[in-house]
mmCIF file of C-alpha atoms and ligand atoms in Angstrom:
data_model
loop_
_atom_site.group_PDB
_atom_site.id
_atom_site.type_symbol
_atom_site.label_atom_id
_atom_site.label_comp_id
_atom_site.label_asym_id
_atom_site.label_seq_id
_atom_site.Cartn_x
_atom_site.Cartn_y
_atom_site.Cartn_z
ATOM 1 C CA MET A 125 -55.939 -58.858 -78.972
ATOM 2 C CA GLU A 126 -59.087 -61.916 -79.936
ATOM 3 C CA ILE A 127 -58.561 -65.410 -80.446
ATOM 4 C CA VAL A 128 -60.000 -65.992 -83.767
ATOM 5 C CA LEU A 129 -60.634 -69.631 -84.899
ATOM 6 C CA SER A 130 -62.837 -70.044 -88.359
ATOM 7 C CA GLY A 131 -63.800 -74.220 -89.001
ATOM 8 C CA ILE A 132 -63.439 -74.893 -92.807
ATOM 9 C CA ARG A 133 -65.134 -77.847 -94.711
ATOM 10 C CA PRO A 134 -63.519 -79.795 -96.376
ATOM 11 C CA THR A 135 -65.369 -79.696 -99.805
ATOM 12 C CA GLY A 136 -65.426 -78.431 -103.087
ATOM 13 C CA ASN A 137 -62.733 -75.428 -104.721
ATOM 14 C CA LEU A 138 -62.441 -72.179 -103.579
ATOM 15 C CA HIS A 139 -64.458 -70.048 -106.173
ATOM 16 C CA LEU A 140 -64.600 -66.313 -106.171
ATOM 17 C CA GLY A 141 -67.609 -65.938 -103.943
ATOM 18 C CA ASN A 142 -65.344 -68.016 -101.220
ATOM 19 C CA TYR A 143 -62.599 -65.585 -101.909
ATOM 20 C CA PHE A 144 -64.330 -62.574 -101.782
ATOM 21 C CA GLY A 145 -67.469 -63.336 -99.663
ATOM 22 C CA ALA A 146 -64.970 -64.802 -96.956
ATOM 23 C CA VAL A 147 -61.075 -66.091 -97.590
ATOM 24 C CA LYS A 148 -60.580 -62.420 -98.447
ATOM 25 C CA ASN A 149 -60.902 -61.624 -95.214
ATOM 26 C CA PHE A 150 -59.578 -63.963 -93.117
ATOM 27 C CA ILE A 151 -56.196 -62.400 -95.004
ATOM 28 C CA LYS A 152 -56.469 -59.349 -93.175
ATOM 29 C CA MET A 153 -58.524 -61.144 -89.813
ATOM 30 C CA GLN A 154 -54.622 -62.932 -89.534
ATOM 31 C CA GLU A 155 -52.906 -59.498 -89.115
ATOM 32 C CA GLU A 156 -54.501 -57.978 -86.027
ATOM 33 C CA ASN A 157 -55.837 -61.117 -84.068
ATOM 34 C CA LYS A 158 -54.362 -64.395 -82.849
ATOM 35 C CA CYS A 159 -55.717 -66.572 -85.940
ATOM 36 C CA PHE A 160 -57.148 -70.700 -85.336
ATOM 37 C CA PHE A 161 -57.723 -71.767 -89.464
ATOM 38 C CA PHE A 162 -58.506 -75.455 -89.115
ATOM 39 C CA ILE A 163 -59.893 -77.576 -91.048
ATOM 40 C CA ALA A 164 -63.047 -79.452 -90.065
ATOM 41 C CA ASP A 165 -62.697 -83.352 -91.329
ATOM 42 C CA TYR A 166 -64.348 -84.844 -88.338
ATOM 43 C CA HIS A 167 -67.261 -82.500 -89.044
ATOM 44 C CA SER A 168 -66.495 -84.022 -92.784
ATOM 45 C CA LEU A 169 -67.859 -87.394 -91.424
ATOM 46 C CA THR A 170 -71.178 -86.888 -90.969
ATOM 47 C CA THR A 171 -72.011 -87.566 -94.399
ATOM 48 C CA HIS A 172 -70.002 -91.165 -94.791
ATOM 49 C CA PRO A 173 -67.116 -89.419 -97.299
ATOM 50 C CA THR A 174 -64.960 -92.532 -98.472
ATOM 51 C CA PRO A 175 -60.816 -92.771 -97.552
ATOM 52 C CA ALA A 176 -59.976 -91.261 -100.751
ATOM 53 C CA ASP A 177 -62.486 -88.231 -100.904
ATOM 54 C CA LEU A 178 -61.497 -87.461 -97.000
ATOM 55 C CA HIS A 179 -57.823 -87.238 -97.901
ATOM 56 C CA GLY A 180 -58.052 -85.269 -101.549
ATOM 57 C CA ASN A 181 -60.271 -82.938 -100.238
ATOM 58 C CA VAL A 182 -58.697 -82.335 -97.106
ATOM 59 C CA LYS A 183 -55.058 -82.038 -98.940
ATOM 60 C CA GLN A 184 -57.049 -79.602 -101.514
ATOM 61 C CA VAL A 185 -58.967 -76.689 -99.133
ATOM 62 C CA LEU A 186 -55.212 -76.859 -96.909
ATOM 63 C CA VAL A 187 -52.959 -75.169 -100.598
ATOM 64 C CA GLU A 188 -56.336 -73.755 -101.394
ATOM 65 C CA TYR A 189 -56.310 -71.656 -98.165
ATOM 66 C CA LEU A 190 -52.316 -71.691 -98.157
ATOM 67 C CA ALA A 191 -52.222 -70.696 -102.452
ATOM 68 C CA THR A 192 -54.783 -67.492 -101.164
ATOM 69 C CA GLY A 193 -52.291 -66.128 -98.852
ATOM 70 C CA LEU A 194 -53.110 -68.109 -95.064
ATOM 71 C CA ASP A 195 -49.946 -67.820 -93.618
ATOM 72 C CA PRO A 196 -49.066 -70.619 -91.539
ATOM 73 C CA GLU A 197 -46.385 -68.431 -89.974
ATOM 74 C CA LYS A 198 -48.742 -65.908 -88.445
ATOM 75 C CA SER A 199 -51.262 -68.049 -87.999
ATOM 76 C CA THR A 200 -52.679 -71.421 -86.276
ATOM 77 C CA ILE A 201 -53.518 -73.772 -89.607
ATOM 78 C CA TYR A 202 -54.284 -77.315 -88.282
ATOM 79 C CA ILE A 203 -56.450 -79.799 -89.713
ATOM 80 C CA GLN A 204 -59.357 -81.195 -86.826
ATOM 81 C CA SER A 205 -58.399 -84.624 -86.556
ATOM 82 C CA ASP A 206 -54.812 -84.316 -85.346
ATOM 83 C CA LEU A 207 -56.379 -82.970 -82.809
ATOM 84 C CA PRO A 208 -57.649 -86.359 -79.746
ATOM 85 C CA GLU A 209 -58.405 -83.418 -77.748
ATOM 86 C CA ILE A 210 -60.985 -81.968 -79.776
ATOM 87 C CA ALA A 211 -63.071 -85.742 -79.549
ATOM 88 C CA GLU A 212 -62.774 -85.427 -75.886
ATOM 89 C CA LEU A 213 -64.665 -82.328 -75.088
ATOM 90 C CA TYR A 214 -66.936 -83.373 -78.201
ATOM 91 C CA LEU A 215 -67.569 -86.088 -75.669
ATOM 92 C CA PHE A 216 -68.123 -84.411 -72.974
ATOM 93 C CA LEU A 217 -69.918 -81.495 -73.585
ATOM 94 C CA ASN A 218 -72.791 -84.581 -75.814
ATOM 95 C CA MET A 219 -73.146 -85.517 -71.807
ATOM 96 C CA ASN A 220 -75.120 -82.486 -71.349
ATOM 97 C CA ALA A 221 -76.273 -81.825 -74.318
ATOM 98 C CA TYR A 222 -80.440 -82.127 -74.697
ATOM 99 C CA MET A 223 -81.696 -84.757 -77.242
ATOM 100 C CA GLY A 224 -84.545 -82.009 -77.675
ATOM 101 C CA GLU A 225 -81.966 -78.465 -78.029
ATOM 102 C CA LEU A 226 -80.423 -80.653 -80.928
ATOM 103 C CA GLU A 227 -83.386 -82.003 -82.512
ATOM 104 C CA ARG A 228 -84.504 -78.871 -83.271
ATOM 105 C CA VAL A 229 -81.488 -77.023 -84.469
ATOM 106 C CA THR A 230 -82.099 -76.501 -88.638
ATOM 107 C CA THR A 231 -79.368 -78.000 -90.045
ATOM 108 C CA PHE A 232 -79.871 -80.747 -88.818
ATOM 109 C CA LYS A 233 -83.817 -80.742 -89.817
ATOM 110 C CA ASP A 234 -82.445 -80.126 -92.800
ATOM 111 C CA LYS A 235 -79.594 -82.925 -93.504
ATOM 112 C CA ALA A 236 -82.292 -85.647 -91.758
ATOM 113 C CA ARG A 237 -84.469 -84.633 -95.370
ATOM 114 C CA LYS A 238 -81.987 -84.236 -97.716
ATOM 115 C CA GLN A 239 -80.772 -87.911 -96.337
ATOM 116 C CA PRO A 240 -83.504 -89.625 -94.643
ATOM 117 C CA GLU A 241 -80.664 -92.787 -95.283
ATOM 118 C CA ASN A 242 -78.646 -91.536 -93.386
ATOM 119 C CA ILE A 243 -78.948 -89.299 -90.004
ATOM 120 C CA ASN A 244 -76.074 -90.469 -87.427
ATOM 121 C CA ALA A 245 -75.877 -88.978 -83.744
ATOM 122 C CA GLY A 246 -72.798 -87.249 -85.802
ATOM 123 C CA LEU A 247 -74.729 -84.832 -87.382
ATOM 124 C CA LEU A 248 -77.648 -84.998 -84.619
ATOM 125 C CA THR A 249 -74.590 -83.532 -82.588
ATOM 126 C CA TYR A 250 -73.121 -81.261 -85.202
ATOM 127 C CA PRO A 251 -73.625 -78.225 -82.811
ATOM 128 C CA SER A 252 -71.502 -80.601 -79.877
ATOM 129 C CA LEU A 253 -68.181 -80.958 -82.213
ATOM 130 C CA MET A 254 -68.507 -77.398 -83.383
ATOM 131 C CA ALA A 255 -68.722 -75.929 -79.578
ATOM 132 C CA ALA A 256 -65.801 -77.933 -78.881
ATOM 133 C CA ASP A 257 -63.729 -76.844 -81.931
ATOM 134 C CA ILE A 258 -64.373 -73.258 -80.860
ATOM 135 C CA ILE A 259 -63.899 -73.054 -77.300
ATOM 136 C CA ILE A 260 -60.796 -75.752 -77.172
ATOM 137 C CA HIS A 261 -58.763 -72.084 -77.628
ATOM 138 C CA LYS A 262 -61.283 -70.093 -76.019
ATOM 139 C CA ALA A 263 -62.027 -68.500 -78.367
ATOM 140 C CA ASN A 264 -64.420 -65.379 -78.614
ATOM 141 C CA LYS A 265 -64.934 -64.225 -82.141
ATOM 142 C CA VAL A 266 -65.579 -66.402 -84.905
ATOM 143 C CA PRO A 267 -66.734 -65.377 -88.340
ATOM 144 C CA VAL A 268 -69.520 -66.955 -89.441
ATOM 145 C CA GLY A 269 -72.302 -66.265 -91.644
ATOM 146 C CA LYS A 270 -75.839 -66.261 -91.484
ATOM 147 C CA ASP A 271 -76.559 -70.244 -92.085
ATOM 148 C CA GLN A 272 -73.514 -70.891 -89.116
ATOM 149 C CA GLU A 273 -74.899 -68.119 -86.585
ATOM 150 C CA GLN A 274 -77.648 -70.679 -85.224
ATOM 151 C CA HIS A 275 -74.489 -74.219 -84.453
ATOM 152 C CA LEU A 276 -72.322 -70.311 -82.196
ATOM 153 C CA GLU A 277 -76.140 -69.626 -80.314
ATOM 154 C CA MET A 278 -76.117 -73.745 -79.368
ATOM 155 C CA THR A 279 -71.781 -72.873 -79.157
ATOM 156 C CA ARG A 280 -73.148 -70.173 -76.377
ATOM 157 C CA THR A 281 -75.561 -72.125 -74.784
ATOM 158 C CA PHE A 282 -72.619 -75.099 -74.032
ATOM 159 C CA ALA A 283 -70.513 -72.599 -72.771
ATOM 160 C CA ARG A 284 -72.518 -71.120 -70.686
ATOM 161 C CA ARG A 285 -74.318 -73.814 -69.186
ATOM 162 C CA PHE A 286 -70.825 -75.970 -68.324
ATOM 163 C CA ASN A 287 -69.573 -72.194 -66.060
ATOM 164 C CA ARG A 288 -72.856 -73.089 -65.244
ATOM 165 C CA MET A 289 -72.629 -76.521 -64.084
ATOM 166 C CA TYR A 290 -69.682 -75.926 -62.736
ATOM 167 C CA LYS A 291 -69.523 -72.575 -60.969
ATOM 168 C CA GLU A 292 -66.080 -71.626 -63.425
ATOM 169 C CA ASP A 293 -65.975 -68.476 -65.756
ATOM 170 C CA PHE A 294 -63.764 -70.951 -66.886
ATOM 171 C CA PHE A 295 -65.357 -70.733 -70.388
ATOM 172 C CA PRO A 296 -65.463 -67.539 -72.812
ATOM 173 C CA ILE A 297 -68.386 -66.604 -74.247
ATOM 174 C CA PRO A 298 -68.161 -66.053 -78.098
ATOM 175 C CA THR A 299 -69.529 -64.093 -80.405
ATOM 176 C CA ALA A 300 -69.989 -63.451 -84.419
ATOM 177 C CA TYR A 301 -66.627 -62.102 -85.104
ATOM 178 C CA ASN A 302 -67.603 -57.854 -87.104
ATOM 179 C CA PHE A 303 -65.711 -57.620 -89.992
ATOM 180 C CA GLY A 304 -66.576 -53.892 -89.924
ATOM 181 C CA GLU A 305 -67.993 -53.550 -94.065
ATOM 182 C CA GLU A 306 -70.597 -54.921 -95.284
ATOM 183 C CA LEU A 307 -70.027 -58.374 -96.294
ATOM 184 C CA VAL A 308 -69.761 -58.454 -99.740
ATOM 185 C CA LYS A 309 -71.581 -61.318 -101.608
ATOM 186 C CA VAL A 310 -70.958 -62.427 -105.122
ATOM 187 C CA PRO A 311 -72.979 -62.899 -108.071
ATOM 188 C CA GLY A 312 -73.098 -66.349 -110.782
ATOM 189 C CA LEU A 313 -72.692 -66.299 -114.316
ATOM 190 C CA ASP A 314 -75.820 -67.131 -115.064
ATOM 191 C CA GLY A 315 -78.078 -64.488 -113.723
ATOM 192 C CA THR A 316 -79.671 -66.019 -111.410
ATOM 193 C CA GLY A 317 -78.444 -64.971 -108.170
ATOM 194 C CA LYS A 318 -74.806 -66.195 -105.882
ATOM 195 C CA MET A 319 -72.403 -67.704 -107.358
ATOM 196 C CA GLY A 320 -72.426 -71.315 -105.165
ATOM 197 C CA LYS A 321 -70.077 -74.647 -106.611
ATOM 198 C CA SER A 322 -73.783 -76.149 -106.575
ATOM 199 C CA GLU A 323 -75.393 -73.732 -108.532
ATOM 200 C CA GLY A 324 -75.372 -75.001 -111.878
ATOM 201 C CA GLU A 325 -72.486 -75.580 -114.919
ATOM 202 C CA GLY A 326 -70.400 -72.631 -115.612
ATOM 203 C CA ASN A 327 -72.476 -70.466 -112.742
ATOM 204 C CA ALA A 328 -68.589 -70.421 -110.891
ATOM 205 C CA VAL A 329 -65.425 -69.403 -111.653
ATOM 206 C CA PHE A 330 -63.230 -71.850 -109.138
ATOM 207 C CA LEU A 331 -59.270 -70.310 -108.285
ATOM 208 C CA ALA A 332 -58.174 -73.280 -109.981
ATOM 209 C CA ASP A 333 -59.651 -72.638 -113.278
ATOM 210 C CA ASP A 334 -57.294 -72.087 -115.525
ATOM 211 C CA PRO A 335 -57.500 -69.383 -118.602
ATOM 212 C CA THR A 336 -59.406 -71.182 -121.519
ATOM 213 C CA THR A 337 -61.582 -72.071 -118.493
ATOM 214 C CA ILE A 338 -62.218 -68.682 -117.547
ATOM 215 C CA ARG A 339 -62.566 -66.805 -120.675
ATOM 216 C CA LYS A 340 -65.576 -70.232 -121.835
ATOM 217 C CA LYS A 341 -66.570 -69.253 -118.661
ATOM 218 C CA VAL A 342 -67.468 -65.300 -118.703
ATOM 219 C CA MET A 343 -67.977 -65.089 -122.145
ATOM 220 C CA ARG A 344 -71.315 -67.694 -122.128
ATOM 221 C CA ALA A 345 -72.210 -65.506 -119.650
ATOM 222 C CA LEU A 346 -76.695 -64.448 -119.781
ATOM 223 C CA THR A 347 -76.775 -61.495 -121.247
ATOM 224 C CA ASP A 348 -79.295 -59.590 -123.838
ATOM 225 C CA ALA A 349 -79.284 -56.804 -127.045
ATOM 226 C CA GLY A 350 -77.948 -54.002 -124.843
ATOM 227 C CA PRO A 351 -80.131 -51.151 -123.406
ATOM 228 C CA THR A 352 -82.748 -49.226 -126.193
ATOM 229 C CA GLU A 353 -82.771 -45.778 -123.804
ATOM 230 C CA PRO A 354 -79.994 -43.574 -121.630
ATOM 231 C CA ASN A 355 -79.573 -44.916 -118.287
ATOM 232 C CA GLN A 356 -82.192 -47.077 -118.604
ATOM 233 C CA GLN A 357 -82.202 -49.346 -114.779
ATOM 234 C CA LYS A 358 -79.616 -52.406 -115.626
ATOM 235 C CA PRO A 359 -81.319 -55.770 -115.193
ATOM 236 C CA ASP A 360 -80.587 -57.956 -112.546
ATOM 237 C CA TYR A 361 -77.865 -60.696 -114.928
ATOM 238 C CA ILE A 362 -75.625 -57.509 -116.635
ATOM 239 C CA ASP A 363 -75.759 -55.775 -112.468
ATOM 240 C CA ASN A 364 -73.937 -59.043 -111.856
ATOM 241 C CA LEU A 365 -71.012 -58.453 -114.777
ATOM 242 C CA PHE A 366 -70.950 -54.754 -112.832
ATOM 243 C CA SER A 367 -70.546 -56.157 -109.668
ATOM 244 C CA LEU A 368 -68.287 -59.088 -111.145
ATOM 245 C CA MET A 369 -66.067 -56.479 -112.914
ATOM 246 C CA LYS A 370 -66.509 -54.029 -109.248
ATOM 247 C CA LEU A 371 -64.031 -56.493 -107.646
ATOM 248 C CA VAL A 372 -62.126 -57.872 -110.018
ATOM 249 C CA SER A 373 -61.359 -54.612 -112.305
ATOM 250 C CA THR A 374 -59.813 -51.153 -112.002
ATOM 251 C CA PRO A 375 -62.742 -48.283 -111.585
ATOM 252 C CA ASP A 376 -61.809 -46.655 -115.196
ATOM 253 C CA ALA A 377 -62.714 -50.227 -116.500
ATOM 254 C CA VAL A 378 -65.711 -50.035 -114.641
ATOM 255 C CA ALA A 379 -66.233 -46.098 -114.918
ATOM 256 C CA PHE A 380 -65.904 -47.197 -119.042
ATOM 257 C CA PHE A 381 -68.761 -49.554 -119.376
ATOM 258 C CA ASP A 382 -71.182 -48.141 -117.072
ATOM 259 C CA GLU A 383 -71.152 -44.789 -119.723
ATOM 260 C CA GLN A 384 -71.369 -46.654 -122.998
ATOM 261 C CA TYR A 385 -73.918 -48.913 -120.685
ATOM 262 C CA ASN A 386 -76.098 -45.252 -120.281
ATOM 263 C CA LYS A 387 -74.947 -44.088 -124.447
ATOM 264 C CA CYS A 388 -77.089 -47.280 -125.049
ATOM 265 C CA ALA A 389 -73.833 -47.965 -127.074
ATOM 266 C CA ILE A 390 -72.273 -51.216 -124.619
ATOM 267 C CA ARG A 391 -70.530 -54.525 -126.518
ATOM 268 C CA TYR A 392 -70.996 -57.272 -123.851
ATOM 269 C CA GLY A 393 -68.751 -58.901 -126.020
ATOM 270 C CA ASP A 394 -65.729 -56.128 -125.271
ATOM 271 C CA MET A 395 -67.019 -55.787 -121.758
ATOM 272 C CA LYS A 396 -67.298 -60.383 -121.201
ATOM 273 C CA LYS A 397 -63.030 -59.883 -123.180
ATOM 274 C CA GLN A 398 -62.226 -56.693 -120.606
ATOM 275 C CA LEU A 399 -63.598 -59.186 -116.876
ATOM 276 C CA ALA A 400 -61.996 -62.497 -117.669
ATOM 277 C CA GLU A 401 -58.920 -60.947 -119.003
ATOM 278 C CA ASP A 402 -59.272 -59.584 -115.621
ATOM 279 C CA ILE A 403 -60.491 -62.365 -113.534
ATOM 280 C CA ILE A 404 -57.500 -64.567 -115.492
ATOM 281 C CA VAL A 405 -54.923 -61.418 -113.843
ATOM 282 C CA PHE A 406 -56.404 -62.315 -110.097
ATOM 283 C CA THR A 407 -56.361 -65.272 -110.026
ATOM 284 C CA GLU A 408 -53.499 -66.673 -111.728
ATOM 285 C CA PRO A 409 -50.753 -66.483 -109.479
ATOM 286 C CA VAL A 410 -53.017 -68.173 -107.395
ATOM 287 C CA ARG A 411 -53.893 -70.952 -109.314
ATOM 288 C CA GLN A 412 -49.375 -71.343 -110.142
ATOM 289 C CA ARG A 413 -49.369 -71.732 -106.706
ATOM 290 C CA ILE A 414 -51.940 -74.150 -105.876
ATOM 291 C CA ILE A 415 -50.291 -76.334 -108.981
ATOM 292 C CA GLU A 416 -46.758 -75.335 -106.493
ATOM 293 C CA LEU A 417 -48.102 -76.716 -103.767
ATOM 294 C CA SER A 418 -50.147 -79.490 -104.291
ATOM 295 C CA GLY A 419 -46.701 -81.277 -106.421
ATOM 296 C CA ASN A 420 -44.604 -79.966 -102.557
ATOM 297 C CA PRO A 421 -46.108 -82.444 -100.032
ATOM 298 C CA GLU A 422 -42.740 -82.341 -97.656
ATOM 299 C CA TYR A 423 -44.113 -78.879 -97.479
ATOM 300 C CA LEU A 424 -47.923 -79.494 -96.495
ATOM 301 C CA SER A 425 -46.503 -82.138 -94.603
ATOM 302 C CA LYS A 426 -43.874 -79.000 -92.755
ATOM 303 C CA VAL A 427 -47.595 -76.582 -92.103
ATOM 304 C CA ALA A 428 -49.862 -79.794 -91.291
ATOM 305 C CA ARG A 429 -46.804 -80.919 -88.593
ATOM 306 C CA MET A 430 -46.688 -76.988 -87.332
ATOM 307 C CA GLY A 431 -49.741 -76.497 -87.434
ATOM 308 C CA ALA A 432 -51.156 -79.920 -85.019
ATOM 309 C CA GLU A 433 -48.250 -78.654 -83.190
ATOM 310 C CA LYS A 434 -49.452 -75.202 -82.519
ATOM 311 C CA ALA A 435 -52.576 -75.907 -81.903
ATOM 312 C CA HIS A 436 -51.685 -78.523 -79.698
ATOM 313 C CA GLU A 437 -50.540 -76.524 -77.669
ATOM 314 C CA SER A 438 -53.464 -74.556 -76.512
ATOM 315 C CA ALA A 439 -55.550 -76.978 -77.181
ATOM 316 C CA ARG A 440 -53.240 -79.440 -74.375
ATOM 317 C CA LYS A 441 -54.295 -76.470 -71.205
ATOM 318 C CA THR A 442 -57.839 -76.505 -72.288
ATOM 319 C CA ILE A 443 -58.558 -80.389 -71.551
ATOM 320 C CA ASN A 444 -56.475 -81.179 -68.684
ATOM 321 C CA GLU A 445 -58.139 -77.718 -67.188
ATOM 322 C CA VAL A 446 -61.360 -79.268 -67.783
ATOM 323 C CA ARG A 447 -60.671 -83.197 -66.772
ATOM 324 C CA GLU A 448 -60.072 -81.048 -63.195
ATOM 325 C CA ILE A 449 -62.697 -78.944 -62.723
ATOM 326 C CA ILE A 450 -65.466 -82.226 -63.980
ATOM 327 C CA GLY A 451 -63.538 -84.406 -61.399
ATOM 328 C CA PHE A 452 -61.539 -86.525 -63.089
ATOM 329 C CA ARG A 453 -57.811 -85.971 -61.704
ATOM 330 C CA ALA A 454 -55.186 -87.973 -60.639
ATOM 331 C CA PHE A 455 -54.443 -90.754 -57.598
HETATM 332 P P1 ADP B 509 -70.993 -72.543 -101.021
HETATM 333 O O1 ADP B 509 -72.280 -71.747 -101.218
HETATM 334 O O2 ADP B 509 -69.960 -72.582 -102.746
HETATM 335 O O3 ADP B 509 -72.164 -74.041 -100.914
HETATM 336 P P2 ADP B 509 -69.855 -71.912 -98.673
HETATM 337 O O4 ADP B 509 -71.468 -72.287 -98.255
HETATM 338 O O5 ADP B 509 -69.134 -73.765 -98.852
HETATM 339 O O6 ADP B 509 -69.977 -71.820 -100.673
HETATM 340 O O7 ADP B 509 -68.371 -71.196 -98.749
HETATM 341 C C1 ADP B 509 -68.527 -70.657 -97.246
HETATM 342 C C2 ADP B 509 -68.481 -69.206 -97.280
HETATM 343 O O8 ADP B 509 -67.961 -69.054 -98.790
HETATM 344 C C3 ADP B 509 -69.318 -68.966 -96.706
HETATM 345 O O9 ADP B 509 -68.288 -67.936 -95.627
HETATM 346 C C4 ADP B 509 -69.940 -68.611 -97.045
HETATM 347 O O10 ADP B 509 -70.636 -66.856 -96.470
HETATM 348 C C5 ADP B 509 -68.802 -67.632 -98.692
HETATM 349 N N1 ADP B 509 -69.512 -67.624 -99.682
HETATM 350 C C6 ADP B 509 -69.476 -68.640 -100.490
HETATM 351 N N2 ADP B 509 -70.142 -68.516 -101.947
HETATM 352 C C7 ADP B 509 -70.487 -66.856 -101.897
HETATM 353 C C8 ADP B 509 -70.890 -66.184 -102.849
HETATM 354 N N3 ADP B 509 -71.677 -65.780 -104.089
HETATM 355 N N4 ADP B 509 -70.643 -65.289 -102.488
HETATM 356 C C9 ADP B 509 -70.392 -64.464 -100.810
HETATM 357 N N5 ADP B 509 -69.746 -65.131 -99.815
HETATM 358 C C10 ADP B 509 -70.184 -66.731 -99.868
HETATM 359 N N1 LIG B 510 -70.126 -75.901 -89.633
HETATM 360 C C1 LIG B 510 -69.301 -74.941 -90.273
HETATM 361 C C2 LIG B 510 -69.394 -74.792 -92.384
HETATM 362 O O1 LIG B 510 -70.052 -75.854 -91.983
HETATM 363 C C3 LIG B 510 -67.217 -75.540 -89.880
HETATM 364 C C4 LIG B 510 -66.858 -75.692 -88.806
HETATM 365 C C5 LIG B 510 -66.457 -76.420 -88.184
HETATM 366 C C6 LIG B 510 -66.937 -74.371 -88.146
HETATM 367 N N2 LIG B 510 -66.195 -75.722 -87.058
HETATM 368 C C7 LIG B 510 -66.522 -74.853 -87.180
HETATM 369 C C8 LIG B 510 -66.751 -73.513 -88.681
HETATM 370 C C9 LIG B 510 -65.917 -74.207 -86.159
HETATM 371 C C10 LIG B 510 -66.528 -72.092 -87.234
HETATM 372 C C11 LIG B 510 -66.102 -72.249 -86.402
HETATM 373 O O2 LIG B 510 -69.248 -74.064 -92.538
#
């Protein structure tokens, strides 16, 4: 059994892209592995949120991940800042992390460009904090998107460096978790590209959107006057609607509209109505759970406490060994 770990940035509500591109895989992953999922709130400080924003965002992601099916009984779900051991390991790793290698990291250079007034040491050392997150539980698999590959590579560098420095085969060298199938890319509703929270208004359907909002967003999706020749190639913005339909509708419904398209008889209004209703069938139970969980602070607190306890046990063990290896020993 693999030890799999994933960090979740507390930024904004989950949309269908996050769900089908990531969360759905997490739910499957937790059946077959020892999984750690944590909310990366220490990392959030690199952009200086207000205390209220920080707390609200952490609650929101906790609620939404639980609502989609992350199971606190099967996985260890915790909040990063509940584990001071991470901060301690981060300190140790920073002593062997070099300015030059940290400055070369793409995400650092991007952030430095985006927030030139706030290029703080936390931004520079983001990779060593992420490495601490991973190796504190001796995780060997990490599900990462393209943008995080370099961070995972840095984690390997830091883990190897520690092992070499202390001549111990202590930390496993983590690799990317392979989902085994092609990762889906969920298109957005504005016809331009992938669904994303920072794209234009109405591009993303959020799991917390109510049915009226979803109908409105879907009905506004870009279409045209329809094909003029049988079996014509679909323009991207039409293809996107079909891709969305494949995720939420029955194969019969997809086949029906595909056939209509190929016969030049498609009515996009009908197709969008169907798509909206099928999205709602999928999101509505999740939205109800989001509402329920948001109003149940006792349960959230129980989940966070239980997660912290389990995560602590594993982190404590590693940090005690690390202290011993480095030479912090009791008199
Ligand atoms: P956003 O693009 O809205 O900012 P994030 O970057 O926070 O979303 O993504 C969190 C996770 O969701 C990542 O693992 C990312 O790969 C996945 N994800 C986000 N948008 C999509 C999408 N449109 N299709 C597939 N996966 C996505
Ligand atoms: N950096 C990751 C992101 O931006 C979040 C993250 C923090 C993470 N620590 C992690 C992901 C450890 C995997 C493992 O999405």
